PDB file of C-alpha atoms in Angstrom:
ATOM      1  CA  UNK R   1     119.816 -83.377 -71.230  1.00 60.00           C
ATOM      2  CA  UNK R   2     121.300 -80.939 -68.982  1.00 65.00           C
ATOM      3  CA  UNK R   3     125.205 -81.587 -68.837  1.00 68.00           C
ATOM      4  CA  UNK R   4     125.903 -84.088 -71.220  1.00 68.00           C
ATOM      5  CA  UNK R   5     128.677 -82.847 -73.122  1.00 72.00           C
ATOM      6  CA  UNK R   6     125.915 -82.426 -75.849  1.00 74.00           C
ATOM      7  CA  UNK R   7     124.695 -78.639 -76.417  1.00 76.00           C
ATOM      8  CA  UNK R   8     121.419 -79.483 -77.301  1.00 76.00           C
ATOM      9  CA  UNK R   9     119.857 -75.294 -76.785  1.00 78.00           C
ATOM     10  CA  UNK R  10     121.296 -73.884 -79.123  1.00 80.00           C
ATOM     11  CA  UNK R  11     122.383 -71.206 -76.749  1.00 80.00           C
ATOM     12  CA  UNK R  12     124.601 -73.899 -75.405  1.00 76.00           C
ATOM     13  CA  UNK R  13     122.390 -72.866 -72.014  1.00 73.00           C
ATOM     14  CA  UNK R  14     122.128 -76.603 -71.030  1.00 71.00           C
ATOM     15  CA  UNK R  15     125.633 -77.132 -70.456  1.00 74.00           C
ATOM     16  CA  UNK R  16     126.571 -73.907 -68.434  1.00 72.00           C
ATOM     17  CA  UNK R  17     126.987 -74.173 -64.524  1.00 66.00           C
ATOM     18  CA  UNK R  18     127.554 -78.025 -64.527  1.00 65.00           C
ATOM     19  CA  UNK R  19     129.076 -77.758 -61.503  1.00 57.00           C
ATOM     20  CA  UNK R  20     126.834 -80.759 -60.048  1.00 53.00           C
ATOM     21  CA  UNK R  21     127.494 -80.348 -56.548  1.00 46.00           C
ATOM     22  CA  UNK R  22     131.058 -78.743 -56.802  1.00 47.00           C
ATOM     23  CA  UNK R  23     131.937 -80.773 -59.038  1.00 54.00           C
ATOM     24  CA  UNK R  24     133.961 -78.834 -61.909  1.00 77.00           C
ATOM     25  CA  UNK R  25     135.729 -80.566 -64.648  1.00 87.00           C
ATOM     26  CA  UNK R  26     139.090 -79.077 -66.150  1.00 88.00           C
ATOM     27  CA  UNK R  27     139.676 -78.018 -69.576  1.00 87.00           C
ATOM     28  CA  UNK R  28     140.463 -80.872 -70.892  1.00 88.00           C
ATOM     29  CA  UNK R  29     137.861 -83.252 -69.138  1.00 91.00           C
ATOM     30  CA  UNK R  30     134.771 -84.889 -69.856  1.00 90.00           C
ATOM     31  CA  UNK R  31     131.607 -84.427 -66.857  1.00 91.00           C
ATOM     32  CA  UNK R  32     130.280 -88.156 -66.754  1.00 94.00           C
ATOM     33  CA  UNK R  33     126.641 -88.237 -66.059  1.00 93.00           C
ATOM     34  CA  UNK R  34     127.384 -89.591 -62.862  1.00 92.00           C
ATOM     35  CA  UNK R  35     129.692 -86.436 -61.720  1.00 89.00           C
ATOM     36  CA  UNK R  36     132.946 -88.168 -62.488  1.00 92.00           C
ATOM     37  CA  UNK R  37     135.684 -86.330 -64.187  1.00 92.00           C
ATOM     38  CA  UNK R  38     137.473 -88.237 -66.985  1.00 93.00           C
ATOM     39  CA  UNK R  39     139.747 -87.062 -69.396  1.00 92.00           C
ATOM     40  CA  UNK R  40     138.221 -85.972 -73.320  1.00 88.00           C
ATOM     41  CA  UNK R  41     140.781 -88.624 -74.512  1.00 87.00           C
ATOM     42  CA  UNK R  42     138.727 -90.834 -73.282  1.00 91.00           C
ATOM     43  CA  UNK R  43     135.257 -89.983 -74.794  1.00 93.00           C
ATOM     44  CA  UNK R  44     134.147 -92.583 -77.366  1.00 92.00           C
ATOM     45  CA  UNK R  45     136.928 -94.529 -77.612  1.00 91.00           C
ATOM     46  CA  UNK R  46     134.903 -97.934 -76.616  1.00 90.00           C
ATOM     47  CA  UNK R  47     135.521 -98.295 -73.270  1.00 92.00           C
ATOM     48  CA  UNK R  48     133.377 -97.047 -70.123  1.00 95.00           C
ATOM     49  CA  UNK R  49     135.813 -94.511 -68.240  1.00 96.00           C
ATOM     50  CA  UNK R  50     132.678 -93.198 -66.508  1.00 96.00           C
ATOM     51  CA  UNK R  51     131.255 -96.199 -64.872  1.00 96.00           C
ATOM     52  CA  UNK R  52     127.685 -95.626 -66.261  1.00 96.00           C
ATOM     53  CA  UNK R  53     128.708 -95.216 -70.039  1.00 95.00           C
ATOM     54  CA  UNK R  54     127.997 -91.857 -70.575  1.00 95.00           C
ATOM     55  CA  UNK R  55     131.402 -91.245 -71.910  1.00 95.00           C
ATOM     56  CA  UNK R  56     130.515 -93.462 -75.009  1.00 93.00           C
ATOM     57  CA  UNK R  57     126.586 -92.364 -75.687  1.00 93.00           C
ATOM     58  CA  UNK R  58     125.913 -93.270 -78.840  1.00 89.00           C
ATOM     59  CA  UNK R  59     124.055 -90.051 -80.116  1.00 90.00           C
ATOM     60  CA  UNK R  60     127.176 -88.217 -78.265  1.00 91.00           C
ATOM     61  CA  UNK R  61     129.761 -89.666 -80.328  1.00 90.00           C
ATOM     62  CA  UNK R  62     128.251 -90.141 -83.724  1.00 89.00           C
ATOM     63  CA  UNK R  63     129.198 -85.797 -83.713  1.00 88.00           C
ATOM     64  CA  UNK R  64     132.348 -86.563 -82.140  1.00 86.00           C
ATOM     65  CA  UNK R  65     135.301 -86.232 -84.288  1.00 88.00           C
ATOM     66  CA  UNK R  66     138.179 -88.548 -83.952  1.00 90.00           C
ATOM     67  CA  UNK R  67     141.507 -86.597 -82.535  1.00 88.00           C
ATOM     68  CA  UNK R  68     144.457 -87.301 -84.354  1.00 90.00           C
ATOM     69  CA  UNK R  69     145.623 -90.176 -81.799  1.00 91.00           C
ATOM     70  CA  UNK R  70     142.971 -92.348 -82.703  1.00 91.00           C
ATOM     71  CA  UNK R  71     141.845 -91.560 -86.307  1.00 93.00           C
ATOM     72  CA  UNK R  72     140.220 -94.850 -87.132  1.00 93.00           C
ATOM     73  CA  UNK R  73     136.415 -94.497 -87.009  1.00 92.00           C
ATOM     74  CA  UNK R  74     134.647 -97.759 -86.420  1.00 93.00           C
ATOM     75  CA  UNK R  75     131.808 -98.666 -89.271  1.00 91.00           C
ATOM     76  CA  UNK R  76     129.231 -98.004 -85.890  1.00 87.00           C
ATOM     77  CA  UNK R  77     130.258 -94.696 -85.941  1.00 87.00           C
ATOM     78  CA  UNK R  78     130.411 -94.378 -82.011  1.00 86.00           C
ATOM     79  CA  UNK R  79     134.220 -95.670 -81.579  1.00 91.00           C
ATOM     80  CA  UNK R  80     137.287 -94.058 -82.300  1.00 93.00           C
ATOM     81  CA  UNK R  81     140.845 -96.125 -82.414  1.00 94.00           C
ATOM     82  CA  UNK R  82     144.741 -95.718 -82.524  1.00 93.00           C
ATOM     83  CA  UNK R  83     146.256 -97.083 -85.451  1.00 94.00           C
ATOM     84  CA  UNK R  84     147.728 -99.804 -83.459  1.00 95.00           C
ATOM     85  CA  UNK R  85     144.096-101.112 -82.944  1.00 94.00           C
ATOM     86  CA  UNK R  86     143.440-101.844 -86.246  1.00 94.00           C
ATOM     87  CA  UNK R  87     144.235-105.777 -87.684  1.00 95.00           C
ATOM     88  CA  UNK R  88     145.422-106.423 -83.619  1.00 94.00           C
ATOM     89  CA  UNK R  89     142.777-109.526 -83.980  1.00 93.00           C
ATOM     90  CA  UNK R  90     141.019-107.496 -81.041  1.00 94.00           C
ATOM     91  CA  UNK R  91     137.417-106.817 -81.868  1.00 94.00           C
ATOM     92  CA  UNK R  92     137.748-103.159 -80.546  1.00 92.00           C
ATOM     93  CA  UNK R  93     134.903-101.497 -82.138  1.00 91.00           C
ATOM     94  CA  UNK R  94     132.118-104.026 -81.325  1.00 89.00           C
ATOM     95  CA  UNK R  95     131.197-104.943 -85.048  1.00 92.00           C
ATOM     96  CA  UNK R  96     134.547-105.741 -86.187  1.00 94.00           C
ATOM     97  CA  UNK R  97     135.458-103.496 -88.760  1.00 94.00           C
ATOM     98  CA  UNK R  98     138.522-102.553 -87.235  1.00 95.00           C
ATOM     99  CA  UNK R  99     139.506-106.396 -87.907  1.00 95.00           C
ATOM    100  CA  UNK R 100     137.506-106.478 -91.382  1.00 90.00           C
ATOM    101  CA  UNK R 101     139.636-106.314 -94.439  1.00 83.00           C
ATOM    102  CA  UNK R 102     142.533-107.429 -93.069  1.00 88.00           C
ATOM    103  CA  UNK R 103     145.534-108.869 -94.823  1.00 74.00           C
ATOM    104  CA  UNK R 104     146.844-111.714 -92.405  1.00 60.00           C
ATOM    105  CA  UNK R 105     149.961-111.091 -93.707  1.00 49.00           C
ATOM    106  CA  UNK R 106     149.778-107.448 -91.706  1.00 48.00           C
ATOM    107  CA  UNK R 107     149.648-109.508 -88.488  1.00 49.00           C
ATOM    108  CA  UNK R 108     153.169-108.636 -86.741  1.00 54.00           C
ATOM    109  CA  UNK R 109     154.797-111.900 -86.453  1.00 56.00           C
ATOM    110  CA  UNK R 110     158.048-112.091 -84.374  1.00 59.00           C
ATOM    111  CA  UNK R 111     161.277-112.960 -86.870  1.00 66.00           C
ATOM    112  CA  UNK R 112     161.737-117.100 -87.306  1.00 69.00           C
ATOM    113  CA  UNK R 113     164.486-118.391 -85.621  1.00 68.00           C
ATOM    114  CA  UNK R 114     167.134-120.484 -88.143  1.00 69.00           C
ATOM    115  CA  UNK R 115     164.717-123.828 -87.698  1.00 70.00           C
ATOM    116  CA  UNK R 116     161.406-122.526 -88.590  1.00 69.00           C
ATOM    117  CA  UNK R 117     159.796-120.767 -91.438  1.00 69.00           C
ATOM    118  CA  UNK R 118     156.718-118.715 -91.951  1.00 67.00           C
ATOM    119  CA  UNK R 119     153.318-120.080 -92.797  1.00 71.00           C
ATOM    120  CA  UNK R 120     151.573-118.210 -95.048  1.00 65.00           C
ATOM    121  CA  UNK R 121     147.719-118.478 -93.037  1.00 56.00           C
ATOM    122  CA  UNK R 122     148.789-115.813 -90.609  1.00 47.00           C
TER     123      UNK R 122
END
């Protein structure tokens, strides 16, 4: 596809001139399908930025490697996370393995106050 973020000539041909009607991304931004501009922090981290999901194509971010701010890859392969993602009890990946394997006891729990105590389910 022509503009995709994915060079799929290998001259890399199909992603020059992407202006789509004057629209020119910065350095550091992702061209939605759509025309939108949205950050590359953004790309395949689970969420729609774009509006039409083309900043979280599947085939797109299987090749897309995690930055350093969110080094967790999901099992799917498609999502990358921040480490405070992982055991939140948020299903942030979409198949759960960023909840999988998790010891309860790595829940944060706020400190008990002098008349409670902690249960040991969570």
């Amino acid at each position: 596809s022509l503009c995709d973020g994915i060079h799929d000539c290998v001259d890399g041909s199909d992603e020059e001139n992407c202006d789509q009607g004057g629209n020119i991304c910065r350095a550091d931004e992702f061209l939605c399908n759509n025309s939108l501009c949205k950050l590359h922090f953004w790309v395949c981290d689970g969420e729609d930025d774009c509006g039409d999901n083309s900043d979280e194509v599947a085939e797109m971010c299987v090749k897309f490697p995690c930055p350093p701010t969110r080094p967790f890859r999901c099992r799917n392969n498609r999502v990358c996370l921040r480490p405070e993602q992982i055991c939140n009890e948020v299903d942030d990946c979409g198949d759960n393995s960023d909840e999988d394997h998790c010891d309860k006891i790595t829940y944060k729990a706020r400190p008990c106050k002098k008349d409670e105590f902690a249960c040991n389910d969570k």
